[in-house]
Amino acid sequence: MKMKTLRIPLVMLALSFLAIGGTIYQKTKEGNQLWSSGKYQDAFSKYTEAASQAKGPEESLLHFNMGDALYKQERYDEATKEFEQAGTALDKKLKEKAFYNTGNCYFRTGLANKDIEQLKKSAAAYQKALEIEPNDQEAKHNLEVVRRHIQLQKQNPPPPQCNKPNPQQNQDQKKNQDQKQQQQQQQQQSQKEKEQQKQNQEQQQKQAQAQQGGEKKELSKEEAERILKSLSEQEKEQLKDSLRVQGETSPHGKDW
């Protein structure tokens, strides 16, 4: 939601409220001029220098201006601290404006982060401003707007966010990933070596079997020749024996 929709003006205390002089007066004046020129960081530096020398009510006024300069830079967390210090002032007008701007800061951070606790703090700050100045219509309007956002957050809470790992966790995770990757590479290399070794063994076995097969083939051939030769001689002997027997038993004695 835009600032103009919320009607949240930032209040710049006039220099006349600072009943001080000397160096504090001069630095505050310079800070006001820088703020009017849109140089909010430079204005913050001048207010800080002045606050370091101021005490009491003057210091509270300078903390308000410091918060104002930080708010313009959208440094809401830092601005909140300055406005809260200004809220301890005895001056009711300053106190009311400090609570009002504190509500602005909490609303901005709560809306950006979808943080219901920040929105509740915003509502509490506007409520304190209204306790001091009940007729502050802008504070009333902003309080109602914040309350509506609180109800919306209750009805539609944001999903839980995972904790972000710190740098050390990131380093540990990267180290673990590198170790796992290295282990996987080693396992793959070992597997390849085993497969290569298995292939070599199989090839050696095939070669040995081929050699043995060749030797057996040659021996079988030699043995076959000897057997055939032996059988041939036996057959001759058997044939002769057979003829002799037939000749002795033949009735005619003329078979041989």
Coordinates of N, CA and C in Angstrom, one line a residue:
M1 N 0.8 -1.2 0.0 CA 0.0 0.0 0.0 C 0.9 1.2 0.0
K2 N 0.5 2.2 -0.8 CA 1.3 3.4 -1.0 C 1.1 4.4 0.2
M3 N 2.1 5.2 0.4 CA 2.1 6.1 1.6 C 0.9 7.1 1.5
K4 N 0.6 7.5 0.3 CA -0.5 8.5 0.1 C -1.9 7.9 0.4
T5 N -2.0 6.6 0.2 CA -3.2 5.9 0.5 C -3.4 5.8 2.0
L6 N -2.3 5.6 2.8 CA -2.4 5.6 4.2 C -2.4 7.0 4.8
R7 N -2.0 8.0 4.0 CA -1.9 9.3 4.5 C -1.0 9.4 5.7
I8 N 0.3 8.9 5.5 CA 1.3 8.9 6.6 C 2.3 9.9 6.3
P9 N 2.1 11.2 6.6 CA 3.2 12.2 6.4 C 4.3 12.0 7.4
L10 N 5.5 12.4 7.0 CA 6.6 12.4 8.0 C 6.7 13.8 8.5
V11 N 6.8 13.9 9.8 CA 6.8 15.2 10.5 C 8.2 15.7 10.7
M12 N 8.5 16.9 10.2 CA 9.8 17.5 10.4 C 9.6 18.6 11.3
L13 N 10.2 18.5 12.5 CA 10.1 19.6 13.5 C 10.8 20.9 13.0
A14 N 10.2 21.9 13.2 CA 10.8 23.2 12.8 C 12.0 23.5 13.7
L15 N 12.9 24.3 13.1 CA 14.1 24.6 13.9 C 13.8 25.4 15.1
S16 N 12.7 26.1 15.1 CA 12.3 27.0 16.2 C 12.1 26.2 17.5
F17 N 11.8 24.9 17.3 CA 11.6 24.0 18.5 C 12.9 23.8 19.2
L18 N 14.0 23.9 18.5 CA 15.3 23.7 19.2 C 15.8 24.9 19.8
A19 N 15.6 25.0 21.1 CA 16.0 26.2 21.9 C 17.5 26.0 22.3
I20 N 18.3 25.9 21.3 CA 19.7 25.7 21.5 C 20.5 26.6 20.6
G21 N 21.8 26.7 20.8 CA 22.6 27.5 20.0 C 24.0 26.9 19.8
G22 N 24.9 27.8 19.2 CA 26.3 27.3 19.0 C 26.4 26.2 18.0
T23 N 27.3 25.3 18.2 CA 27.6 24.2 17.2 C 26.4 23.3 17.0
I24 N 25.6 23.0 18.0 CA 24.5 22.2 17.9 C 23.5 22.8 17.0
Y25 N 23.3 24.1 17.2 CA 22.3 24.9 16.4 C 22.8 24.9 14.9
Q26 N 24.1 25.1 14.7 CA 24.6 25.2 13.3 C 24.4 23.9 12.6
K27 N 24.8 22.8 13.3 CA 24.7 21.5 12.6 C 23.3 21.0 12.3
T28 N 22.4 21.4 13.3 CA 21.0 21.1 13.1 C 20.4 21.9 11.9
K29 N 20.8 23.1 11.8 CA 20.4 24.0 10.7 C 20.9 23.4 9.3
E30 N 22.1 23.0 9.3 CA 22.7 22.4 8.1 C 22.0 21.1 7.8
G31 N 21.6 20.3 8.8 CA 20.9 19.0 8.6 C 19.5 19.3 8.0
N32 N 18.9 20.3 8.5 CA 17.5 20.7 8.0 C 17.6 21.1 6.5
Q33 N 18.6 21.8 6.1 CA 18.8 22.3 4.7 C 19.1 21.1 3.8
L34 N 19.9 20.1 4.3 CA 20.2 18.9 3.5 C 18.9 18.1 3.4
W35 N 18.2 18.0 4.4 CA 16.9 17.2 4.4 C 16.0 17.8 3.4
S36 N 15.8 19.1 3.3 CA 14.9 19.8 2.4 C 15.4 19.6 1.0
S37 N 16.7 19.4 0.8 CA 17.2 19.2 -0.6 C 17.2 17.7 -1.0
G38 N 16.6 16.8 -0.1 CA 16.5 15.4 -0.5 C 17.8 14.6 -0.2
K39 N 18.8 15.3 0.5 CA 20.0 14.6 0.8 C 19.9 14.0 2.2
Y40 N 19.2 12.9 2.3 CA 18.8 12.4 3.6 C 19.9 11.8 4.4
Q41 N 20.8 11.2 3.7 CA 22.0 10.5 4.4 C 22.9 11.6 5.0
D42 N 23.1 12.7 4.2 CA 24.0 13.8 4.7 C 23.3 14.5 5.9
A43 N 21.9 14.6 5.8 CA 21.2 15.2 6.9 C 21.3 14.4 8.1
F44 N 21.2 13.1 8.0 CA 21.3 12.2 9.1 C 22.7 12.4 9.8
S45 N 23.7 12.5 9.0 CA 25.1 12.7 9.6 C 25.2 14.0 10.4
K46 N 24.6 15.0 9.9 CA 24.6 16.3 10.6 C 23.8 16.2 11.9
Y47 N 22.6 15.6 11.8 CA 21.8 15.4 13.1 C 22.6 14.5 14.1
T48 N 23.3 13.5 13.6 CA 24.0 12.7 14.5 C 25.1 13.5 15.2
E49 N 25.8 14.3 14.5 CA 26.9 15.1 15.0 C 26.3 16.1 16.1
A50 N 25.2 16.6 15.8 CA 24.5 17.5 16.8 C 24.1 16.8 18.0
A51 N 23.5 15.6 17.8 CA 23.0 14.8 18.9 C 24.1 14.4 19.9
S52 N 25.3 14.2 19.4 CA 26.4 13.7 20.2 C 26.8 14.8 21.2
Q53 N 26.4 16.1 21.0 CA 26.7 17.2 21.9 C 25.5 17.7 22.7
A54 N 24.3 17.2 22.3 CA 23.1 17.7 22.9 C 22.7 16.8 24.1
K55 N 21.9 17.3 25.0 CA 21.4 16.6 26.1 C 19.9 17.0 26.4
G56 N 19.2 16.1 27.1 CA 17.8 16.4 27.5 C 16.9 16.6 26.3
P57 N 16.0 17.6 26.3 CA 14.9 17.7 25.3 C 15.5 17.9 23.9
E58 N 16.7 18.6 23.8 CA 17.3 18.9 22.5 C 17.7 17.5 21.9
E59 N 18.2 16.6 22.7 CA 18.6 15.3 22.2 C 17.5 14.5 21.6
S60 N 16.3 14.6 22.3 CA 15.1 13.9 21.8 C 14.6 14.4 20.5
L61 N 14.7 15.8 20.3 CA 14.3 16.4 19.1 C 15.2 15.9 17.9
L62 N 16.5 15.8 18.2 CA 17.5 15.4 17.2 C 17.3 13.9 16.8
H63 N 16.9 13.1 17.8 CA 16.7 11.7 17.5 C 15.4 11.6 16.6
F64 N 14.5 12.5 16.8 CA 13.3 12.5 15.9 C 13.7 12.8 14.5
N65 N 14.6 13.8 14.3 CA 15.0 14.2 13.0 C 15.9 13.1 12.3
M66 N 16.7 12.4 13.2 CA 17.5 11.3 12.7 C 16.6 10.2 12.1
G67 N 15.5 9.9 12.9 CA 14.6 8.9 12.5 C 13.9 9.3 11.2
D68 N 13.6 10.6 11.1 CA 12.9 11.1 9.9 C 13.8 10.9 8.6
A69 N 15.1 11.2 8.8 CA 16.0 11.1 7.7 C 16.2 9.6 7.3
L70 N 16.2 8.7 8.3 CA 16.4 7.3 8.0 C 15.1 6.7 7.3
Y71 N 14.0 7.2 7.8 CA 12.7 6.7 7.1 C 12.7 7.1 5.7
K72 N 13.1 8.2 5.3 CA 13.2 8.7 3.9 C 14.1 7.7 3.1
Q73 N 15.0 7.1 3.7 CA 15.9 6.2 3.0 C 15.4 4.7 3.1
E74 N 14.2 4.6 3.6 CA 13.5 3.3 3.8 C 14.4 2.3 4.7
R75 N 15.1 2.9 5.6 CA 15.8 2.1 6.6 C 14.9 2.1 7.9
Y76 N 13.9 1.3 7.8 CA 12.8 1.4 8.7 C 13.2 0.8 10.1
D77 N 14.0 -0.2 10.1 CA 14.4 -0.8 11.4 C 15.3 0.3 12.2
E78 N 16.2 0.9 11.5 CA 17.0 1.9 12.2 C 16.1 3.2 12.6
A79 N 15.2 3.5 11.7 CA 14.4 4.7 12.0 C 13.5 4.4 13.2
T80 N 13.1 3.2 13.4 CA 12.2 2.8 14.5 C 12.9 3.1 15.9
K81 N 14.2 2.7 15.9 CA 15.0 3.0 17.2 C 15.1 4.5 17.5
E82 N 15.3 5.3 16.4 CA 15.4 6.7 16.7 C 14.1 7.3 17.1
F83 N 13.0 6.9 16.5 CA 11.7 7.4 16.9 C 11.3 7.0 18.3
E84 N 11.7 5.7 18.7 CA 11.4 5.2 20.0 C 12.1 6.0 21.1
Q85 N 13.4 6.5 20.8 CA 14.1 7.3 21.7 C 13.4 8.7 21.8
A86 N 13.0 9.2 20.7 CA 12.3 10.5 20.7 C 11.0 10.4 21.5
G87 N 10.4 9.2 21.5 CA 9.1 9.0 22.2 C 9.3 9.0 23.7
T88 N 10.5 9.1 24.2 CA 10.7 9.3 25.7 C 10.7 10.7 26.1
A89 N 10.5 11.6 25.1 CA 10.5 13.1 25.4 C 9.3 13.5 26.3
L90 N 9.5 14.5 27.1 CA 8.5 15.0 28.0 C 7.5 15.9 27.2
D91 N 7.9 16.4 26.1 CA 7.0 17.3 25.3 C 5.9 16.4 24.6
K92 N 4.7 16.6 24.9 CA 3.6 15.8 24.4 C 3.5 15.8 22.9
K93 N 3.7 16.9 22.3 CA 3.5 17.1 20.8 C 4.6 16.2 20.1
L94 N 5.8 16.3 20.6 CA 6.9 15.5 20.1 C 6.7 14.0 20.3
K95 N 6.2 13.7 21.5 CA 6.0 12.3 21.9 C 4.9 11.7 21.0
E96 N 3.8 12.4 20.7 CA 2.7 11.9 19.9 C 3.2 11.7 18.5
K97 N 4.0 12.6 17.9 CA 4.5 12.4 16.6 C 5.5 11.3 16.5
A98 N 6.3 11.1 17.5 CA 7.2 10.0 17.6 C 6.5 8.6 17.5
F99 N 5.5 8.5 18.3 CA 4.7 7.3 18.3 C 4.0 7.1 17.0
Y100 N 3.5 8.1 16.4 CA 2.9 8.0 15.1 C 3.9 7.5 14.0
N101 N 5.1 8.1 14.0 CA 6.1 7.6 13.0 C 6.6 6.2 13.3
T102 N 6.6 5.9 14.6 CA 7.0 4.5 15.0 C 6.0 3.5 14.4
G103 N 4.7 3.9 14.4 CA 3.7 3.1 13.8 C 3.9 2.9 12.3
N104 N 4.4 4.0 11.7 CA 4.7 3.9 10.2 C 5.8 2.9 10.0
C105 N 6.8 2.9 10.8 CA 8.0 2.0 10.6 C 7.5 0.6 10.7
Y106 N 6.9 0.3 11.8 CA 6.4 -1.1 12.1 C 5.5 -1.6 11.0
F107 N 4.6 -0.7 10.5 CA 3.7 -1.1 9.4 C 4.5 -1.5 8.2
R108 N 5.5 -0.6 7.8 CA 6.2 -0.9 6.6 C 6.9 -2.3 6.7
T109 N 7.6 -2.5 7.8 CA 8.4 -3.8 7.9 C 7.4 -5.0 8.0
G110 N 6.3 -4.8 8.8 CA 5.3 -5.8 8.9 C 4.7 -6.2 7.6
L111 N 4.4 -5.2 6.8 CA 3.7 -5.4 5.5 C 4.7 -6.1 4.5
A112 N 5.9 -5.6 4.5 CA 6.9 -6.2 3.6 C 7.3 -7.7 4.0
N113 N 7.4 -8.0 5.2 CA 7.7 -9.3 5.7 C 6.5 -10.2 6.0
K114 N 5.3 -9.7 5.8 CA 4.1 -10.4 6.2 C 4.2 -10.9 7.6
D115 N 4.7 -10.0 8.5 CA 4.9 -10.3 9.9 C 3.8 -9.7 10.7
I116 N 2.9 -10.6 11.3 CA 1.8 -10.1 12.0 C 2.2 -9.4 13.3
E117 N 3.3 -9.8 13.9 CA 3.8 -9.2 15.2 C 4.3 -7.8 14.9
Q118 N 4.9 -7.5 13.8 CA 5.2 -6.2 13.5 C 4.0 -5.3 13.3
L119 N 3.0 -5.9 12.6 CA 1.7 -5.1 12.5 C 1.1 -4.8 13.8
K120 N 1.1 -5.8 14.7 CA 0.6 -5.5 16.1 C 1.3 -4.4 16.8
K121 N 2.6 -4.3 16.6 CA 3.4 -3.2 17.2 C 3.0 -1.9 16.5
S122 N 2.8 -2.0 15.2 CA 2.3 -0.7 14.6 C 1.0 -0.2 15.1
A123 N 0.1 -1.1 15.3 CA -1.2 -0.8 15.9 C -1.0 -0.2 17.3
A124 N -0.2 -0.8 18.1 CA 0.1 -0.3 19.4 C 0.7 1.1 19.4
A125 N 1.5 1.4 18.5 CA 2.2 2.7 18.4 C 1.1 3.7 18.0
Y126 N 0.3 3.4 17.1 CA -0.8 4.4 16.7 C -1.8 4.6 17.9
Q127 N -2.0 3.5 18.6 CA -2.9 3.7 19.8 C -2.3 4.6 20.8
K128 N -1.0 4.5 21.0 CA -0.4 5.4 22.0 C -0.4 6.9 21.5
A129 N -0.3 7.0 20.2 CA -0.4 8.4 19.6 C -1.8 9.0 19.9
L130 N -2.8 8.1 19.7 CA -4.2 8.6 19.9 C -4.4 8.8 21.4
E131 N -3.8 8.1 22.3 CA -4.0 8.4 23.7 C -3.5 9.8 24.1
I132 N -2.4 10.3 23.4 CA -1.9 11.6 23.6 C -2.7 12.6 22.9
E133 N -3.1 12.3 21.6 CA -3.9 13.2 20.8 C -5.1 12.5 20.2
P134 N -6.2 12.4 20.9 CA -7.3 11.6 20.4 C -7.9 12.1 19.1
N135 N -7.7 13.4 18.7 CA -8.2 13.9 17.5 C -7.4 13.8 16.3
D136 N -6.3 13.0 16.4 CA -5.4 12.8 15.2 C -6.1 11.8 14.3
Q137 N -6.7 12.4 13.2 CA -7.5 11.6 12.3 C -6.6 10.7 11.4
E138 N -5.4 11.1 11.1 CA -4.5 10.3 10.4 C -4.1 9.1 11.2
A139 N -3.9 9.2 12.4 CA -3.6 8.1 13.3 C -4.7 7.1 13.4
K140 N -6.0 7.7 13.5 CA -7.2 6.8 13.5 C -7.3 6.0 12.2
H141 N -7.1 6.7 11.1 CA -7.2 6.0 9.8 C -6.1 4.9 9.7
N142 N -4.9 5.2 10.0 CA -3.8 4.2 9.9 C -4.1 3.1 10.8
L143 N -4.6 3.3 12.0 CA -4.9 2.2 13.0 C -5.9 1.3 12.4
E144 N -6.9 1.8 11.7 CA -7.9 0.9 11.1 C -7.3 0.1 10.0
V145 N -6.5 0.8 9.2 CA -5.9 0.0 8.1 C -5.0 -1.1 8.6
V146 N -4.2 -0.8 9.6 CA -3.3 -1.9 10.2 C -4.2 -3.0 10.8
R147 N -5.3 -2.7 11.5 CA -6.1 -3.7 12.0 C -6.7 -4.6 10.9
R148 N -7.0 -4.1 9.8 CA -7.6 -4.9 8.7 C -6.5 -5.8 8.2
H149 N -5.2 -5.3 8.1 CA -4.1 -6.2 7.7 C -3.9 -7.3 8.7
I150 N -4.0 -7.0 9.9 CA -3.8 -8.0 11.0 C -4.9 -9.1 10.8
Q151 N -6.1 -8.7 10.5 CA -7.2 -9.7 10.3 C -6.9 -10.6 9.1
L152 N -6.4 -9.9 8.0 CA -6.1 -10.7 6.8 C -5.0 -11.7 7.1
Q153 N -4.0 -11.3 7.9 CA -2.9 -12.2 8.2 C -3.4 -13.4 9.0
K154 N -4.3 -13.1 9.9 CA -4.8 -14.2 10.7 C -5.6 -15.2 9.8
Q155 N -6.4 -14.7 8.9 CA -7.2 -15.5 8.0 C -6.3 -16.3 7.0
N156 N -5.3 -15.6 6.5 CA -4.4 -16.2 5.5 C -2.9 -16.1 5.9
P157 N -2.5 -16.9 6.9 CA -1.1 -16.9 7.4 C -0.2 -17.3 6.3
P158 N 1.0 -16.6 6.2 CA 2.0 -17.0 5.2 C 2.6 -18.4 5.5
P159 N 3.0 -19.1 4.5 CA 3.6 -20.4 4.7 C 4.9 -20.4 5.4
P160 N 5.2 -21.4 6.2 CA 6.4 -21.4 7.0 C 7.6 -21.3 6.1
Q161 N 8.6 -20.6 6.5 CA 9.8 -20.4 5.7 C 10.9 -21.3 6.3
C162 N 11.6 -22.0 5.4 CA 12.7 -22.8 5.8 C 13.9 -21.9 6.3
N163 N 14.5 -22.4 7.3 CA 15.7 -21.7 7.8 C 16.8 -21.7 6.7
K164 N 17.3 -20.5 6.5 CA 18.4 -20.4 5.5 C 19.7 -20.9 6.1
P165 N 20.4 -21.7 5.4 CA 21.7 -22.2 6.0 C 22.7 -21.1 6.0
N166 N 23.5 -21.1 7.1 CA 24.5 -20.1 7.2 C 25.7 -20.5 6.3
P167 N 26.7 -19.5 6.2 CA 27.8 -19.8 5.3 C 28.5 -21.1 5.6
Q168 N 28.7 -21.4 6.9 CA 29.4 -22.6 7.3 C 28.6 -23.8 6.8
Q169 N 27.3 -23.8 6.9 CA 26.5 -24.9 6.5 C 26.7 -25.1 5.0
N170 N 26.7 -24.0 4.2 CA 26.9 -24.1 2.8 C 28.3 -24.7 2.5
Q171 N 29.3 -24.3 3.2 CA 30.6 -24.9 3.0 C 30.6 -26.4 3.3
D172 N 30.0 -26.8 4.4 CA 29.9 -28.2 4.8 C 29.1 -29.0 3.7
Q173 N 28.0 -28.4 3.2 CA 27.3 -29.1 2.2 C 28.1 -29.3 0.9
K174 N 28.8 -28.2 0.5 CA 29.6 -28.3 -0.7 C 30.7 -29.4 -0.5
K175 N 31.3 -29.4 0.7 CA 32.4 -30.4 1.0 C 31.8 -31.8 0.9
N176 N 30.6 -32.0 1.5 CA 30.0 -33.3 1.5 C 29.7 -33.8 0.0
Q177 N 29.2 -32.8 -0.8 CA 28.9 -33.1 -2.1 C 30.2 -33.5 -2.9
D178 N 31.3 -32.7 -2.6 CA 32.5 -33.1 -3.3 C 33.0 -34.4 -2.9
Q179 N 32.9 -34.8 -1.6 CA 33.3 -36.1 -1.2 C 32.5 -37.2 -1.8
K180 N 31.2 -37.0 -1.9 CA 30.3 -38.0 -2.5 C 30.7 -38.2 -4.0
Q181 N 30.9 -37.0 -4.7 CA 31.2 -37.1 -6.1 C 32.6 -37.8 -6.3
Q182 N 33.5 -37.6 -5.4 CA 34.8 -38.2 -5.5 C 34.7 -39.7 -5.2
Q183 N 33.8 -40.1 -4.3 CA 33.6 -41.5 -4.0 C 32.9 -42.2 -5.2
Q184 N 32.0 -41.6 -5.8 CA 31.3 -42.1 -7.0 C 32.3 -42.3 -8.1
Q185 N 33.2 -41.4 -8.3 CA 34.2 -41.5 -9.4 C 35.1 -42.7 -9.1
Q186 N 35.5 -42.8 -7.8 CA 36.4 -43.9 -7.4 C 35.7 -45.3 -7.6
Q187 N 34.4 -45.3 -7.3 CA 33.7 -46.6 -7.4 C 33.5 -46.9 -8.9
Q188 N 33.3 -45.9 -9.7 CA 33.1 -46.1 -11.2 C 34.5 -46.6 -11.8
Q189 N 35.6 -46.0 -11.3 CA 36.9 -46.4 -11.8 C 37.2 -47.8 -11.4
S190 N 36.9 -48.2 -10.1 CA 37.1 -49.5 -9.6 C 36.3 -50.5 -10.4
Q191 N 35.0 -50.2 -10.7 CA 34.1 -51.1 -11.5 C 34.7 -51.3 -12.9
K192 N 35.2 -50.2 -13.5 CA 35.8 -50.4 -14.8 C 37.0 -51.3 -14.8
E193 N 37.8 -51.1 -13.8 CA 39.0 -52.0 -13.6 C 38.6 -53.5 -13.5
K194 N 37.6 -53.7 -12.7 CA 37.1 -55.1 -12.5 C 36.6 -55.7 -13.8
E195 N 35.8 -54.9 -14.5 CA 35.3 -55.4 -15.8 C 36.4 -55.7 -16.7
Q196 N 37.4 -54.8 -16.8 CA 38.6 -55.0 -17.7 C 39.3 -56.2 -17.3
Q197 N 39.5 -56.4 -16.0 CA 40.2 -57.6 -15.5 C 39.4 -58.9 -15.8
K198 N 38.1 -58.8 -15.7 CA 37.3 -60.0 -16.0 C 37.4 -60.3 -17.5
Q199 N 37.4 -59.3 -18.4 CA 37.5 -59.5 -19.8 C 38.8 -60.1 -20.2
N200 N 39.9 -59.6 -19.5 CA 41.2 -60.2 -19.7 C 41.3 -61.7 -19.4
Q201 N 40.7 -62.0 -18.2 CA 40.6 -63.4 -17.8 C 39.9 -64.3 -18.7
E202 N 38.7 -63.8 -19.2 CA 37.9 -64.6 -20.1 C 38.7 -64.8 -21.4
Q203 N 39.4 -63.7 -21.9 CA 40.2 -63.9 -23.1 C 41.3 -64.9 -23.0
Q204 N 42.0 -64.8 -21.8 CA 43.1 -65.8 -21.5 C 42.5 -67.2 -21.5
Q205 N 41.3 -67.4 -20.9 CA 40.7 -68.7 -20.8 C 40.4 -69.2 -22.2
K206 N 39.9 -68.4 -23.0 CA 39.5 -68.8 -24.4 C 40.8 -69.2 -25.2
Q207 N 41.9 -68.4 -25.0 CA 43.1 -68.8 -25.7 C 43.6 -70.1 -25.2
A208 N 43.6 -70.4 -23.9 CA 44.0 -71.6 -23.3 C 43.2 -72.8 -23.9
Q209 N 41.9 -72.6 -23.9 CA 41.0 -73.6 -24.4 C 41.3 -73.9 -25.9
A210 N 41.6 -72.8 -26.6 CA 41.9 -73.0 -28.1 C 43.1 -73.8 -28.3
Q211 N 44.1 -73.5 -27.5 CA 45.4 -74.3 -27.5 C 45.2 -75.8 -27.2
Q212 N 44.4 -76.0 -26.1 CA 44.2 -77.4 -25.7 C 43.4 -78.1 -26.8
G213 N 42.4 -77.4 -27.4 CA 41.6 -78.1 -28.4 C 42.5 -78.4 -29.6
G214 N 43.5 -77.6 -30.0 CA 44.4 -77.9 -31.1 C 45.2 -79.1 -30.8
E215 N 45.8 -79.2 -29.5 CA 46.6 -80.3 -29.2 C 45.8 -81.6 -29.2
K216 N 44.6 -81.6 -28.7 CA 43.7 -82.8 -28.7 C 43.4 -83.2 -30.1
K217 N 43.3 -82.3 -31.0 CA 42.9 -82.6 -32.3 C 44.1 -83.3 -33.0
E218 N 45.3 -82.8 -32.8 CA 46.5 -83.5 -33.4 C 46.7 -84.9 -32.8
L219 N 46.6 -85.1 -31.5 CA 46.7 -86.4 -30.8 C 45.7 -87.4 -31.4
S220 N 44.5 -86.9 -31.5 CA 43.5 -87.8 -32.0 C 43.8 -88.3 -33.4
K221 N 44.4 -87.4 -34.2 CA 44.7 -87.8 -35.6 C 45.8 -88.9 -35.5
E222 N 46.8 -88.7 -34.7 CA 47.9 -89.7 -34.6 C 47.4 -91.0 -34.1
E223 N 46.6 -90.9 -33.1 CA 46.0 -92.1 -32.5 C 45.2 -92.8 -33.5
A224 N 44.4 -92.1 -34.3 CA 43.5 -92.7 -35.3 C 44.3 -93.4 -36.3
E225 N 45.5 -92.8 -36.7 CA 46.3 -93.5 -37.7 C 46.9 -94.8 -37.2
R226 N 47.3 -94.8 -35.9 CA 47.8 -96.0 -35.3 C 46.8 -97.1 -35.2
I227 N 45.6 -96.6 -34.8 CA 44.5 -97.5 -34.6 C 44.1 -98.2 -36.0
L228 N 44.0 -97.3 -37.0 CA 43.7 -97.9 -38.3 C 44.8 -98.8 -38.8
K229 N 46.0 -98.5 -38.5 CA 47.1 -99.4 -38.9 C 47.0 -100.7 -38.2
S230 N 46.7 -100.6 -36.9 CA 46.6 -101.8 -36.1 C 45.5 -102.6 -36.5
L231 N 44.4 -102.0 -36.8 CA 43.2 -102.7 -37.2 C 43.4 -103.4 -38.5
S232 N 44.2 -102.7 -39.4 CA 44.5 -103.3 -40.7 C 45.3 -104.6 -40.5
E233 N 46.2 -104.6 -39.7 CA 47.0 -105.8 -39.4 C 46.2 -106.9 -38.8
Q234 N 45.4 -106.6 -37.9 CA 44.5 -107.6 -37.2 C 43.6 -108.2 -38.2
E235 N 43.0 -107.3 -39.1 CA 42.1 -107.8 -40.1 C 42.8 -108.8 -41.0
K236 N 44.1 -108.5 -41.3 CA 44.8 -109.4 -42.2 C 45.0 -110.7 -41.5
E237 N 45.4 -110.7 -40.2 CA 45.6 -111.9 -39.5 C 44.3 -112.7 -39.3
Q238 N 43.2 -112.0 -39.0 CA 41.9 -112.6 -38.9 C 41.5 -113.3 -40.2
L239 N 41.8 -112.6 -41.3 CA 41.4 -113.1 -42.6 C 42.2 -114.4 -42.9
K240 N 43.5 -114.4 -42.6 CA 44.3 -115.5 -42.8 C 43.8 -116.7 -42.0
D241 N 43.6 -116.4 -40.7 CA 43.1 -117.5 -39.8 C 41.8 -118.1 -40.3
S242 N 41.0 -117.2 -40.8 CA 39.7 -117.6 -41.2 C 39.8 -118.5 -42.4
L243 N 40.7 -118.2 -43.3 CA 40.9 -119.0 -44.5 C 41.5 -120.4 -44.2
R244 N 42.5 -120.4 -43.2 CA 43.1 -121.6 -42.9 C 42.0 -122.6 -42.2
V245 N 41.2 -122.0 -41.4 CA 40.2 -122.9 -40.8 C 39.3 -123.4 -41.8
Q246 N 38.9 -122.6 -42.8 CA 37.9 -123.0 -43.8 C 38.6 -124.1 -44.7
G247 N 39.8 -124.0 -44.9 CA 40.5 -125.0 -45.8 C 40.5 -126.4 -45.1
E248 N 40.7 -126.4 -43.8 CA 40.8 -127.7 -43.1 C 39.5 -128.4 -43.0
T249 N 38.4 -127.6 -42.9 CA 37.1 -128.2 -42.7 C 36.4 -128.4 -44.0
S250 N 36.9 -127.8 -45.1 CA 36.2 -127.9 -46.3 C 36.1 -129.3 -46.8
P251 N 35.0 -129.8 -47.3 CA 34.9 -131.2 -47.7 C 35.8 -131.4 -49.0
H252 N 35.9 -130.4 -49.8 CA 36.7 -130.6 -51.0 C 38.1 -130.2 -50.8
G253 N 38.4 -129.4 -49.9 CA 39.8 -129.0 -49.7 C 40.3 -128.1 -50.8
K254 N 39.5 -127.4 -51.5 CA 40.0 -126.5 -52.6 C 39.6 -125.1 -52.5
D255 N 39.2 -124.6 -51.2 CA 38.9 -123.2 -51.1 C 40.1 -122.3 -51.0
W256 N 41.2 -122.8 -50.8 CA 42.4 -122.0 -50.8 C 43.4 -122.4 -51.7

